[in-house]
Coordinates of C-alpha atoms in Angstrom, one line a residue:
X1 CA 99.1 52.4 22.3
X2 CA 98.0 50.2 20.1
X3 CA 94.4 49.6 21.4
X4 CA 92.3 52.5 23.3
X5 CA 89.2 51.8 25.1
X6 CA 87.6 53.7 27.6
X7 CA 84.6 54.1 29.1
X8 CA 82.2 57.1 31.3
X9 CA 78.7 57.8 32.8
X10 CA 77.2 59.2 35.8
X11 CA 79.9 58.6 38.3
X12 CA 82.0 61.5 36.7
X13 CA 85.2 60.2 35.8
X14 CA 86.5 58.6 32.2
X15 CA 88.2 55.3 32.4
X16 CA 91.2 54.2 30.3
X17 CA 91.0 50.2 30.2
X18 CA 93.8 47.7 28.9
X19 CA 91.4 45.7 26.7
X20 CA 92.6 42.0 27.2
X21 CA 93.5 42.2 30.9
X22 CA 90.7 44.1 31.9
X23 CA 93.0 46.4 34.1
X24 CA 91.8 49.9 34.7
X25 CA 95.0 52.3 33.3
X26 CA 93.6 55.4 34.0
X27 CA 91.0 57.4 35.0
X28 CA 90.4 61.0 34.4
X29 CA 88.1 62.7 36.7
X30 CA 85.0 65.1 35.0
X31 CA 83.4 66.7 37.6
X32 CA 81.5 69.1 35.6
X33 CA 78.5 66.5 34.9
X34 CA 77.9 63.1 33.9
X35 CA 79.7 61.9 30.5
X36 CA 76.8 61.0 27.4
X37 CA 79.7 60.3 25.1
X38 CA 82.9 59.5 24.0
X39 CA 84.9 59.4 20.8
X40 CA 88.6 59.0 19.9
X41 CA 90.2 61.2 17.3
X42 CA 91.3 59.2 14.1
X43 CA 95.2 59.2 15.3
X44 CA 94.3 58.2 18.6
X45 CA 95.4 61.3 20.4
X46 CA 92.7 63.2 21.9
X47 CA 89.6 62.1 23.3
X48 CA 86.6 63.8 23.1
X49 CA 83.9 63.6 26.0
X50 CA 80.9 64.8 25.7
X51 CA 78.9 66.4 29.0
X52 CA 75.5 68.3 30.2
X53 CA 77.2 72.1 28.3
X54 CA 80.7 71.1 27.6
X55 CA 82.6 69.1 25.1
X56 CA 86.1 68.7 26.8
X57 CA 89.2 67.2 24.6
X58 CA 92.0 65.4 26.1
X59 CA 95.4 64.0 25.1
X60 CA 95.4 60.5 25.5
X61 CA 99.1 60.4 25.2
X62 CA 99.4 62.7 28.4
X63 CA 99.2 61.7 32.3
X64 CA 97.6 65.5 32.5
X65 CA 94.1 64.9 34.0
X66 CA 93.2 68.0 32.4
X67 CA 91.6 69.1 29.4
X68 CA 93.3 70.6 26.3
X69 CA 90.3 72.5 25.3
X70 CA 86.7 73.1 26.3
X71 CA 84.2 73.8 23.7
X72 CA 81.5 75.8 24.8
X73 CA 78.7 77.0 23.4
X74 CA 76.0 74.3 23.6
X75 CA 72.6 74.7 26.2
X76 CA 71.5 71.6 26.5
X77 CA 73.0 68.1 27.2
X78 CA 75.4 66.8 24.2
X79 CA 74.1 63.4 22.8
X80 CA 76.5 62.5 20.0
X81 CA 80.2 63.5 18.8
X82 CA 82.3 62.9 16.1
X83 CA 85.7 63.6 14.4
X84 CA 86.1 65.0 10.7
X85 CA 89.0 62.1 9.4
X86 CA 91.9 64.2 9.4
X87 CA 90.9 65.5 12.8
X88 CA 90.1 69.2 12.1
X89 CA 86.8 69.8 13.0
X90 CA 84.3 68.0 15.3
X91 CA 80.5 67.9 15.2
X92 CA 78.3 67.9 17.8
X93 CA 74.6 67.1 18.9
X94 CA 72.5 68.6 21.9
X95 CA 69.3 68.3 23.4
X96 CA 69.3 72.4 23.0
X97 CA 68.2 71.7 19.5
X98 CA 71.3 72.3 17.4
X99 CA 74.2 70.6 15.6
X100 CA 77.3 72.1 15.9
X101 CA 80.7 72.1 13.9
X102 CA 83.8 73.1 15.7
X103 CA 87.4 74.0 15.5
X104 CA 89.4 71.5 17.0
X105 CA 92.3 73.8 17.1
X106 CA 90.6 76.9 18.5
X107 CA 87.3 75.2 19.5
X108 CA 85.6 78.0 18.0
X109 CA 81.9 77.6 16.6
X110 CA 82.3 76.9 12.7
X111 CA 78.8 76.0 11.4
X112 CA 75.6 76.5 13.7
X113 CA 72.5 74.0 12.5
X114 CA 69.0 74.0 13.6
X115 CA 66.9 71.3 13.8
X116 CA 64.0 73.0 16.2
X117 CA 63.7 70.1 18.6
X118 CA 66.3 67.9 20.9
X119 CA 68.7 66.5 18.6
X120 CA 69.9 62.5 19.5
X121 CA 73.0 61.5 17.5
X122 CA 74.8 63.2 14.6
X123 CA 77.2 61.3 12.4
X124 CA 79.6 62.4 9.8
X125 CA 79.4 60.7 6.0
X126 CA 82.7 59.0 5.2
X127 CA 82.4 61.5 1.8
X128 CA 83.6 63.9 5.1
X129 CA 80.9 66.1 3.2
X130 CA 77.6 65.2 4.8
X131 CA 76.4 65.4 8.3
X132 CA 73.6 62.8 9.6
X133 CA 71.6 64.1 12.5
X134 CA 68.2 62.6 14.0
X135 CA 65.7 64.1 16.5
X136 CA 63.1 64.0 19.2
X137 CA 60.4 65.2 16.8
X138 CA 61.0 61.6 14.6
X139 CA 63.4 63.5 11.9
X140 CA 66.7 62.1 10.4
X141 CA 68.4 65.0 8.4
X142 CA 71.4 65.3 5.7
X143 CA 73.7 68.5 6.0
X144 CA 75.5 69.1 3.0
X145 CA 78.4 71.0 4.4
X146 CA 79.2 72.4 0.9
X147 CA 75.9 73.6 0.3
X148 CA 75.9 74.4 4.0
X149 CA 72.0 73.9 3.8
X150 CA 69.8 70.3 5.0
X151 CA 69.4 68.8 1.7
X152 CA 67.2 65.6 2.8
X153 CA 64.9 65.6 5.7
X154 CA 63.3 61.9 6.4
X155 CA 60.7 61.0 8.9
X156 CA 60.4 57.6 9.1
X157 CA 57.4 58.0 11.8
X158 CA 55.4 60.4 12.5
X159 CA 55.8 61.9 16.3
X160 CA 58.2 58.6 17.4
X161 CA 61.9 59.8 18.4
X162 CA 64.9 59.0 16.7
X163 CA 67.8 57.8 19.1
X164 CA 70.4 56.7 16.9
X165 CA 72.1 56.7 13.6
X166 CA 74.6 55.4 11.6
X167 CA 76.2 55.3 8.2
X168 CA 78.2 52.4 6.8
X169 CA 82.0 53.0 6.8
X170 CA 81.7 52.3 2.6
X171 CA 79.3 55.4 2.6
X172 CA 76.2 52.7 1.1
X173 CA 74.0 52.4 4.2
X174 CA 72.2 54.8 6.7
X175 CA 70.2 53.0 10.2
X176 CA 68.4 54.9 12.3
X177 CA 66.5 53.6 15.5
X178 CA 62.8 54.9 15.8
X179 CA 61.6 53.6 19.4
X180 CA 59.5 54.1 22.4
X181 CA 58.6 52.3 25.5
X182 CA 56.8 49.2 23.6
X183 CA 58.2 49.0 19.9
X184 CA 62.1 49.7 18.7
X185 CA 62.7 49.1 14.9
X186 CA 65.4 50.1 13.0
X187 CA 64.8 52.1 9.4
X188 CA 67.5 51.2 6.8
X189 CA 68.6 53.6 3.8
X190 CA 70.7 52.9 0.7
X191 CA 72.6 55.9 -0.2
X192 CA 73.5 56.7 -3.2
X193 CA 75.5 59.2 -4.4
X194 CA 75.5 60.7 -8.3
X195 CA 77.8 63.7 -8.8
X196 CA 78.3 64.6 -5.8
X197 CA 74.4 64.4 -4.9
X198 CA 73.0 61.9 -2.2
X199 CA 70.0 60.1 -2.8
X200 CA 68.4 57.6 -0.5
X201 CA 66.4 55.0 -1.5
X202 CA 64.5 52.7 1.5
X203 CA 65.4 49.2 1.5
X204 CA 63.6 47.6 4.9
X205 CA 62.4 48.3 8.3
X206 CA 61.8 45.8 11.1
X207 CA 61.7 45.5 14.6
X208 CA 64.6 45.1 16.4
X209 CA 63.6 45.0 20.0
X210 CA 59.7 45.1 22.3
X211 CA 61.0 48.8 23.9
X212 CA 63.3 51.9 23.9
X213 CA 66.6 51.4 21.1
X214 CA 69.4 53.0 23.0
X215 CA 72.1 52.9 20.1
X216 CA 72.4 51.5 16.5
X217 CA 75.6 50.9 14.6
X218 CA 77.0 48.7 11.5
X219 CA 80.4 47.3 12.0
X220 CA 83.0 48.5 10.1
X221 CA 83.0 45.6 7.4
X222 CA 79.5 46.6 7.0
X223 CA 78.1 42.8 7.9
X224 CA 76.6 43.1 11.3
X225 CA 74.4 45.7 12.7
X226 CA 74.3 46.2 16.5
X227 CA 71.4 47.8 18.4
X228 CA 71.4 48.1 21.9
X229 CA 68.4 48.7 24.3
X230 CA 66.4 49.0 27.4
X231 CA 65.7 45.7 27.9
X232 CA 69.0 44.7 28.6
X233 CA 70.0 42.9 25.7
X234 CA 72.2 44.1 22.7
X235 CA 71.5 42.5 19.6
X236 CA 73.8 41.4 16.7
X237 CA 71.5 41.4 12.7
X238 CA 73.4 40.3 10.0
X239 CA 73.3 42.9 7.0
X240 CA 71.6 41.6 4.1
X241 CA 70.3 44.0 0.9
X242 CA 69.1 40.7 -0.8
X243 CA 66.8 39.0 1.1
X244 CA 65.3 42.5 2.7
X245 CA 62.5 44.3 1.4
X246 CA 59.7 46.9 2.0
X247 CA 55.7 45.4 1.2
X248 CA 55.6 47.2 -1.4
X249 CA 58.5 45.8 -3.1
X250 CA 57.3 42.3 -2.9
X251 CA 55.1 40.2 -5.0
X252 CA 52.8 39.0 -2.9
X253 CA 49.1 40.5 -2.9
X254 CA 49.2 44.1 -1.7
X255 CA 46.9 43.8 1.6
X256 CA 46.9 42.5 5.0
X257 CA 48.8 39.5 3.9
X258 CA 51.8 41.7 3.0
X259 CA 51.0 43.8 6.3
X260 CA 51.8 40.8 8.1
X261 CA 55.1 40.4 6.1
X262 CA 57.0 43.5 6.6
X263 CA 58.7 42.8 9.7
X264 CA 59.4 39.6 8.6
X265 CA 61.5 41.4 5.7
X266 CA 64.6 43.1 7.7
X267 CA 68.1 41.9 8.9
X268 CA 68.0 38.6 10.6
X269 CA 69.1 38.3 14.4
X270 CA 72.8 36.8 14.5
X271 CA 73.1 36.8 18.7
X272 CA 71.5 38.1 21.1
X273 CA 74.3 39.8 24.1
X274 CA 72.1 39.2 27.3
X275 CA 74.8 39.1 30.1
X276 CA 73.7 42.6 30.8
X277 CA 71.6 43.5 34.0
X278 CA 70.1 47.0 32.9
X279 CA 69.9 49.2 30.2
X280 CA 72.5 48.6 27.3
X281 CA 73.0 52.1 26.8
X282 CA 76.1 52.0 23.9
X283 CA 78.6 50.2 22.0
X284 CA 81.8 50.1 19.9
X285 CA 83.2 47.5 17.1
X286 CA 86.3 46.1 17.1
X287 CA 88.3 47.2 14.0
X288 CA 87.9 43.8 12.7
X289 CA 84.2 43.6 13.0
X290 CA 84.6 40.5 15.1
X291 CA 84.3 41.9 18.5
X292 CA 82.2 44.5 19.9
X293 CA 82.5 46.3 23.8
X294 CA 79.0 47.4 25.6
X295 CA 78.2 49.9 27.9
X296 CA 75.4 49.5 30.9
X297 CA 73.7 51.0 33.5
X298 CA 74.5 48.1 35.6
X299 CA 78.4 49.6 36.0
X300 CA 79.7 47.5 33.3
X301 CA 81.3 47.3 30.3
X302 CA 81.7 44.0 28.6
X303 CA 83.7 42.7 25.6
X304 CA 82.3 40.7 23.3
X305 CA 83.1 37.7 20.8
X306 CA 80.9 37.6 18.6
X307 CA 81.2 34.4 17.1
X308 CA 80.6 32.4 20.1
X309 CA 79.0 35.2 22.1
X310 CA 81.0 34.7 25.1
X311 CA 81.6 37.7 27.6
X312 CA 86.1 38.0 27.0
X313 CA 86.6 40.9 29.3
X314 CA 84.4 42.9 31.6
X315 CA 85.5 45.8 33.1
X316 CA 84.6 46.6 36.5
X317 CA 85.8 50.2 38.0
X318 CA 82.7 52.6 37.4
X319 CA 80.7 52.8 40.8
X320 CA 77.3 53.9 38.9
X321 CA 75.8 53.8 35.1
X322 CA 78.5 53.6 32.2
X323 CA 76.5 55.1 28.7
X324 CA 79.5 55.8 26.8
X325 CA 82.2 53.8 25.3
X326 CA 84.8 54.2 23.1
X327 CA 87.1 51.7 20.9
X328 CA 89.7 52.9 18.5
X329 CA 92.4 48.9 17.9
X330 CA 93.1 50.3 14.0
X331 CA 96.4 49.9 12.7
X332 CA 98.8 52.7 13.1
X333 CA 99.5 52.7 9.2
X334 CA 95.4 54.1 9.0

């Protein structure tokens, strides 16, 4: 299986889609709760869907509709997961407040973080060392798993939640989406790391989209950033550390003048993906950077080309909201 894509929501079940023909291959049902999110181990074996308590982790190789492994422990609904590289452990988000690292083996409980508020989206550095996390409250942390301690705590504003983050694949770039019902802009880090020590040094901000940011996330080659969004568009801003800056970085006249300026300073919009009829709720990159598969509350999920912004495939099967999707077309030889 050289392609996986599947998709879930709030009609209970995971789909399994062959990604050029459109064809529904399987469906798994999970009738536990609604599904917030899916991600494929690095080997493409198991899957891991994310529910209201329950993680549950299924062999994608396997016709068995049931799960390997259930990892419980969470109290609230689960908003983000991700796989350490080599598959051994898996972290966790949950609107219970915590970030959670587990066995993937045992699905034990290894590491237990708080952040004191509902937690949106957790990622994992590609250093395999750091965990990104972002919250409610309008906080985007750094776990260093070494230290085993948050070593950088960021607020980018004051009382407005964080929904999203996400680290470039080279480990040079943290996004995270601050929205709520009238303004979504998207905060972007350089990361920097001396020794073994992360720094992050703030490179723009601009506005993105007029309400709620549902999901943010750079493209593997690290050239396009997508964010998706409540008004039913996902957009596509091309990734460019030259020609960004903060006001205070530029030359102009510090005042209103460079007031005006600063959202005039981030990524420039590339395409805008407005086939969609309701909320764009997530989305997954083609290994290639040159497609990229959306998931929405109108029942849908699309593919993507992004170079001429036509609709390739959409996959029709779900019977209410799909919020999840997940893409893993990397060459075996990864």
């Amino acid at each position: 299986m050289s392609v996986i894509l599947c998709t879930a929501g709030y009609d209970h079940t995971i789909r399994f889609w062959e990604a050029l023909s459109g064809i529904c291959s399987r469906t798994i049902p999970h009738p536990d709760s609604q599904v917030n999110r899916l991600c494929i181990s690095p080997d493409k074996r198991f899957l891991a869907a994310a529910g209201h308590h329950t993680v549950k982790l299924y062999d994608i190789r396997s016709t068995n509709p049931a799960a390997l492994l259930t990892f419980e422990g969470h109290t609230g609904n689960i908003t983000g997961v991700a796989f350490h590289c080599e598959g051994k452990w898996m972290v966790t988000s949950s609107e219970d407040g915590t970030v959670k690292i587990w066995d993937t083996r045992s699905g034990h409980i290894q590491r237990n973080y708080s952040h004191g508020v509902p937690v949106n989206d957790v990622v994992i550095h590609p250093n395999q060392g750091e965990l990104i996390s972002c919250d409610r409250g309008g906080n985007v942390r750094i776990w260093d798993l070494a230290e085993n301690k948050c070593s950088h705590q960021l607020v980018p504003e004051e009382d407005k939640s964080v929904a999203s983050v996400t680290v470039a694949t080279d480990g040079s770039l943290l996004c995270a989406a601050v929205s709520n019902s009238v303004h979504g802009a998207v905060y972007v880090w350089r990361l920097i790391t001396v020794r073994d020590v992360t720094s992050l040094v703030p490179v723009t901000k601009f506005k993105a989209h007029g309400t709620y940011i549902t999901r943010v996330l750079l493209s593997p080659d690290v050239r396009h950033l997508a964010t998706c969004s409540a008004d039913h568009t996902a957009r596509i801003w091309a990734v460019d550390l030259e020609n960004t800056a903060l006001p205070s970085q530029q030359d102009s006249n510090d005042g209103e003048e460079g007031e005006e300026e600063e959202e005039e300073q981030g990524f420039e919009l590339e395409q805008e993906l407005d086939g969609h009829q309701r909320w764009v709720w997530d989305c997954a990159f083609s290994a290639d950077s040159a497609y990229l598969v959306t998931a929405c509350s109108d029942h849908y999920a699309r593919l993507w080309e992004l170079q001429s912004k036509n609709i390739i495939r959409q996959y029709n099967g779900h019977h209410r909201g799909a919020v999840c999707v997940a893409l893993n077309d990397y060459s075996e030889s990864r």
